[in-house]
mmCIF file of C-alpha atoms in Angstrom:
data_model
loop_
_atom_site.group_PDB
_atom_site.id
_atom_site.type_symbol
_atom_site.label_atom_id
_atom_site.label_comp_id
_atom_site.label_asym_id
_atom_site.label_seq_id
_atom_site.Cartn_x
_atom_site.Cartn_y
_atom_site.Cartn_z
ATOM 1 C CA ILE A 1 6.006 -3.132 2.328
ATOM 2 C CA ASP A 2 7.195 -0.913 -0.485
ATOM 3 C CA SER A 3 8.567 -1.030 -4.037
ATOM 4 C CA GLY A 4 10.448 -4.304 -3.508
ATOM 5 C CA VAL A 5 14.076 -4.864 -2.570
ATOM 6 C CA ASP A 6 17.427 -5.525 -4.208
ATOM 7 C CA VAL A 7 18.011 -9.053 -2.872
ATOM 8 C CA THR A 8 21.695 -8.828 -3.789
ATOM 9 C CA HIS A 9 22.422 -5.718 -1.721
ATOM 10 C CA PRO A 10 25.420 -6.521 0.540
ATOM 11 C CA SER A 11 23.880 -4.705 3.515
ATOM 12 C CA LEU A 12 21.002 -7.192 3.566
ATOM 13 C CA ILE A 13 23.162 -10.335 3.572
ATOM 14 C CA GLY A 14 23.999 -12.262 6.745
ATOM 15 C CA PRO A 15 27.474 -13.076 8.101
ATOM 16 C CA GLY A 16 27.569 -16.469 6.335
ATOM 17 C CA GLY A 17 26.660 -14.963 2.968
ATOM 18 C CA GLN A 18 23.006 -15.995 3.218
ATOM 19 C CA THR A 19 20.102 -13.686 2.588
ATOM 20 C CA ARG A 20 18.358 -12.068 5.535
ATOM 21 C CA ILE A 21 15.169 -11.890 3.467
ATOM 22 C CA LEU A 22 13.077 -14.779 4.779
ATOM 23 C CA ARG A 23 10.241 -14.290 2.317
ATOM 24 C CA LEU A 24 9.557 -12.031 -0.663
ATOM 25 C CA TRP A 25 6.127 -11.549 -2.222
ATOM 26 C CA ASP A 26 5.891 -9.519 -5.415
ATOM 27 C CA GLN A 27 2.176 -8.860 -5.804
ATOM 28 C CA GLY A 28 2.544 -7.751 -9.422
ATOM 29 C CA VAL A 29 4.569 -10.628 -10.895
ATOM 30 C CA SER A 30 2.760 -13.742 -12.074
ATOM 31 C CA ILE A 31 5.791 -15.974 -12.655
ATOM 32 C CA GLY A 32 5.723 -18.762 -10.108
ATOM 33 C CA GLN A 33 3.347 -19.297 -7.237
ATOM 34 C CA GLY A 34 1.762 -16.639 -5.062
ATOM 35 C CA PRO A 35 1.055 -17.182 -1.377
ATOM 36 C CA ALA A 36 -1.708 -19.773 -1.013
ATOM 37 C CA ALA A 37 -3.909 -17.526 1.104
ATOM 38 C CA TYR A 38 -3.838 -14.718 -1.473
ATOM 39 C CA ASN A 39 -3.486 -16.529 -4.792
ATOM 40 C CA TYR A 40 -1.857 -13.717 -6.770
ATOM 41 C CA GLY A 41 1.637 -12.486 -7.427
ATOM 42 C CA SER A 42 4.750 -14.596 -6.805
ATOM 43 C CA GLU A 43 6.421 -15.598 -3.561
ATOM 44 C CA TRP A 44 9.968 -16.782 -2.836
ATOM 45 C CA ASP A 45 11.451 -18.131 0.363
ATOM 46 C CA ALA A 46 15.038 -17.705 1.579
ATOM 47 C CA ALA A 47 16.165 -20.871 -0.259
ATOM 48 C CA ALA A 48 14.871 -19.586 -3.615
ATOM 49 C CA ILE A 49 16.426 -16.185 -2.960
ATOM 50 C CA GLY A 50 19.684 -17.968 -2.048
ATOM 51 C CA LEU A 51 19.683 -19.716 -5.425
ATOM 52 C CA HIS A 52 19.550 -16.265 -7.001
ATOM 53 C CA PHE A 53 22.702 -15.275 -5.099
ATOM 54 C CA LEU A 54 24.517 -18.378 -6.350
ATOM 55 C CA GLY A 55 23.934 -17.381 -9.974
ATOM 56 C CA SER A 56 21.537 -20.241 -10.578
ATOM 57 C CA SER A 57 19.248 -20.206 -13.582
ATOM 58 C CA ALA A 58 16.425 -19.629 -11.088
ATOM 59 C CA ALA A 59 16.899 -15.840 -11.117
ATOM 60 C CA LEU A 60 14.150 -13.869 -9.425
ATOM 61 C CA PRO A 61 11.906 -11.943 -11.830
ATOM 62 C CA THR A 62 11.373 -9.159 -9.298
ATOM 63 C CA VAL A 63 13.261 -5.879 -9.050
ATOM 64 C CA ASP A 64 13.013 -2.693 -7.032
ATOM 65 C CA THR A 65 12.549 -0.335 -9.970
ATOM 66 C CA THR A 66 12.623 2.857 -7.896
ATOM 67 C CA GLY A 67 15.149 1.873 -5.218
ATOM 68 C CA HIS A 68 12.835 3.237 -2.527
ATOM 69 C CA GLY A 69 12.105 -0.167 -0.981
ATOM 70 C CA THR A 70 15.799 -1.060 -0.848
ATOM 71 C CA ALA A 71 16.641 2.293 0.742
ATOM 72 C CA VAL A 72 13.937 1.874 3.397
ATOM 73 C CA ALA A 73 15.031 -1.741 4.046
ATOM 74 C CA GLY A 74 18.525 -0.335 4.600
ATOM 75 C CA ILE A 75 17.297 2.284 7.068
ATOM 76 C CA ILE A 76 15.562 -0.499 8.946
ATOM 77 C CA ALA A 77 17.982 -3.428 8.750
ATOM 78 C CA SER A 78 21.272 -2.539 7.022
ATOM 79 C CA ASN A 79 24.296 -4.204 8.575
ATOM 80 C CA GLY A 80 26.482 -1.555 6.904
ATOM 81 C CA TRP A 81 28.432 -4.003 4.729
ATOM 82 C CA GLY A 82 27.389 -2.227 1.537
ATOM 83 C CA ALA A 83 28.863 1.035 2.823
ATOM 84 C CA GLY A 84 32.087 -0.081 4.459
ATOM 85 C CA GLY A 85 30.531 -0.432 7.903
ATOM 86 C CA TYR A 86 28.725 2.897 7.770
ATOM 87 C CA CYS A 87 24.996 3.469 7.375
ATOM 88 C CA VAL A 88 23.877 0.796 9.823
ATOM 89 C CA GLY A 89 20.116 0.363 10.158
ATOM 90 C CA VAL A 90 18.124 0.700 13.368
ATOM 91 C CA ALA A 91 17.681 -3.100 13.569
ATOM 92 C CA SER A 92 20.911 -4.193 11.892
ATOM 93 C CA SER A 93 20.533 -7.902 12.612
ATOM 94 C CA ALA A 94 16.820 -8.182 11.795
ATOM 95 C CA ASP A 95 15.516 -10.566 9.193
ATOM 96 C CA LEU A 96 13.142 -9.215 6.560
ATOM 97 C CA ILE A 97 9.832 -10.230 5.054
ATOM 98 C CA VAL A 98 9.338 -8.090 1.964
ATOM 99 C CA VAL A 99 6.212 -7.290 -0.029
ATOM 100 C CA LYS A 100 6.433 -5.425 -3.309
ATOM 101 C CA LEU A 101 3.024 -3.814 -3.703
ATOM 102 C CA ALA A 102 1.190 -4.219 -6.971
ATOM 103 C CA ALA A 103 0.685 -0.777 -8.437
ATOM 104 C CA ALA A 104 0.921 0.556 -11.961
ATOM 105 C CA ARG A 105 3.612 3.197 -12.414
ATOM 106 C CA GLY A 106 2.439 6.452 -10.910
ATOM 107 C CA VAL A 107 -0.637 4.859 -9.315
ATOM 108 C CA PHE A 108 -1.076 3.856 -5.687
ATOM 109 C CA PRO A 109 -1.923 0.230 -4.835
ATOM 110 C CA SER A 110 -5.441 -0.811 -3.936
ATOM 111 C CA THR A 111 -6.737 -1.011 -0.389
ATOM 112 C CA ALA A 112 -6.941 -4.805 -0.805
ATOM 113 C CA ASN A 113 -3.280 -5.034 -1.900
ATOM 114 C CA VAL A 114 -2.116 -2.993 1.088
ATOM 115 C CA THR A 115 -4.278 -4.902 3.571
ATOM 116 C CA ASP A 116 -3.161 -8.251 2.123
ATOM 117 C CA ALA A 117 0.479 -7.150 2.414
ATOM 118 C CA VAL A 118 0.161 -6.179 6.078
ATOM 119 C CA ARG A 119 -1.696 -9.382 6.935
ATOM 120 C CA TYR A 120 0.854 -11.470 4.978
ATOM 121 C CA VAL A 121 3.885 -10.098 6.847
ATOM 122 C CA PHE A 122 2.330 -10.781 10.238
ATOM 123 C CA GLU A 123 1.141 -14.269 9.233
ATOM 124 C CA VAL A 124 4.523 -15.290 7.785
ATOM 125 C CA ALA A 125 6.389 -13.980 10.832
ATOM 126 C CA GLU A 126 4.030 -15.750 13.217
ATOM 127 C CA GLY A 127 4.342 -18.960 11.165
ATOM 128 C CA LEU A 128 8.128 -18.732 11.564
ATOM 129 C CA GLY A 129 7.779 -18.148 15.309
ATOM 130 C CA LYS A 130 8.975 -14.550 15.047
ATOM 131 C CA ARG A 131 7.560 -11.167 15.976
ATOM 132 C CA ALA A 132 7.284 -8.512 13.311
ATOM 133 C CA VAL A 133 7.091 -4.789 13.015
ATOM 134 C CA VAL A 134 5.496 -3.934 9.689
ATOM 135 C CA ASN A 135 6.816 -0.874 7.902
ATOM 136 C CA LEU A 136 4.328 0.425 5.352
ATOM 137 C CA SER A 137 6.280 2.891 3.237
ATOM 138 C CA GLN A 138 3.623 3.564 0.670
ATOM 139 C CA GLY A 139 2.142 6.936 1.514
ATOM 140 C CA SER A 140 -0.743 8.453 -0.362
ATOM 141 C CA GLN A 141 -3.150 11.329 -0.263
ATOM 142 C CA LEU A 142 -6.101 9.055 -1.003
ATOM 143 C CA GLY A 143 -9.045 8.311 1.215
ATOM 144 C CA PRO A 144 -10.578 10.281 4.042
ATOM 145 C CA HIS A 145 -7.623 9.989 6.500
ATOM 146 C CA ASP A 146 -10.263 9.019 8.994
ATOM 147 C CA PRO A 147 -10.379 6.042 11.390
ATOM 148 C CA ASN A 148 -13.640 5.024 9.692
ATOM 149 C CA GLY A 149 -12.108 4.880 6.196
ATOM 150 C CA GLN A 150 -11.999 1.510 4.415
ATOM 151 C CA LEU A 151 -8.193 1.145 4.573
ATOM 152 C CA GLU A 152 -7.975 2.291 8.176
ATOM 153 C CA MET A 153 -10.708 -0.101 9.315
ATOM 154 C CA GLN A 154 -9.161 -3.068 7.487
ATOM 155 C CA ILE A 155 -5.696 -2.353 8.925
ATOM 156 C CA THR A 156 -7.232 -2.008 12.398
ATOM 157 C CA ASP A 157 -8.852 -5.441 11.973
ATOM 158 C CA VAL A 158 -5.456 -6.968 11.089
ATOM 159 C CA LEU A 159 -3.745 -5.320 14.060
ATOM 160 C CA GLU A 160 -6.450 -6.311 16.562
ATOM 161 C CA VAL A 161 -5.769 -10.021 15.977
ATOM 162 C CA ASN A 162 -2.772 -9.807 18.313
ATOM 163 C CA ALA A 163 -1.847 -6.996 20.707
ATOM 164 C CA GLU A 164 1.850 -7.476 19.831
ATOM 165 C CA ARG A 165 1.327 -6.526 16.172
ATOM 166 C CA ILE A 166 3.003 -3.203 15.389
ATOM 167 C CA LEU A 167 2.635 -1.189 12.190
ATOM 168 C CA VAL A 168 4.725 1.849 11.284
ATOM 169 C CA THR A 169 3.570 3.924 8.347
ATOM 170 C CA SER A 170 5.276 6.546 6.239
ATOM 171 C CA ASP A 171 4.945 10.237 6.742
ATOM 172 C CA TRP A 172 5.703 12.936 4.204
ATOM 173 C CA ASN A 173 6.231 10.577 1.249
ATOM 174 C CA VAL A 174 4.652 13.157 -1.014
ATOM 175 C CA GLY A 175 6.961 15.863 0.291
ATOM 176 C CA ASP A 176 6.175 19.303 -0.986
ATOM 177 C CA ALA A 177 3.467 18.162 -3.418
ATOM 178 C CA LYS A 178 0.976 20.545 -1.762
ATOM 179 C CA ALA A 179 -1.659 17.827 -1.950
ATOM 180 C CA HIS A 180 -3.797 19.314 0.824
ATOM 181 C CA ALA A 181 -5.550 22.658 0.945
ATOM 182 C CA SER A 182 -3.795 25.235 3.087
ATOM 183 C CA PHE A 183 -4.056 28.864 4.060
ATOM 184 C CA GLN A 184 -2.287 31.449 6.200
ATOM 185 C CA ALA A 185 -4.330 32.325 9.287
ATOM 186 C CA VAL A 186 -4.140 35.980 10.226
ATOM 187 C CA GLU A 187 -4.903 37.025 13.778
ATOM 188 C CA GLY A 188 -8.266 38.707 14.094
ATOM 189 C CA GLN A 189 -9.597 37.483 10.712
ATOM 190 C CA SER A 190 -11.951 34.610 9.910
#
């Protein structure tokens, strides 16, 4: 779950030349049909993504404008083909279910978009008879960072459906933005 993915990246293609992206949901594109349960954005399955590879007129209207989602997908699942066998991901043979979050440039997505994305990945994987680890690479400094916050409670509800659901979230995406208050504690002073 990130900024999308470059579906043509060689490191995300299987040995037979087929895509390893089983499903792609772009929450911000309204060309085509969105997932029935969510009724917004556009969704493509592996066959539709495969048509894109073959140069069909059915090109996907979704792109990873920042490259962040493609880079993270590579860290997770790169087979190394795009880098001459180097830069292999931690799960180099894994299939992918990708969600490009709907967010205006420079603005974080809504709690509903993030929760829908997490739920979607688990539901699609379970529908395909697969287990999933969801990687949520959209960090923010919003909200209370508290287990009782709206986002945290909604994500907890999604995870509690099945004890095998695993979610990994980003850390340090804002880097040195100094988004939190800080101070230097000096021994002996308040």
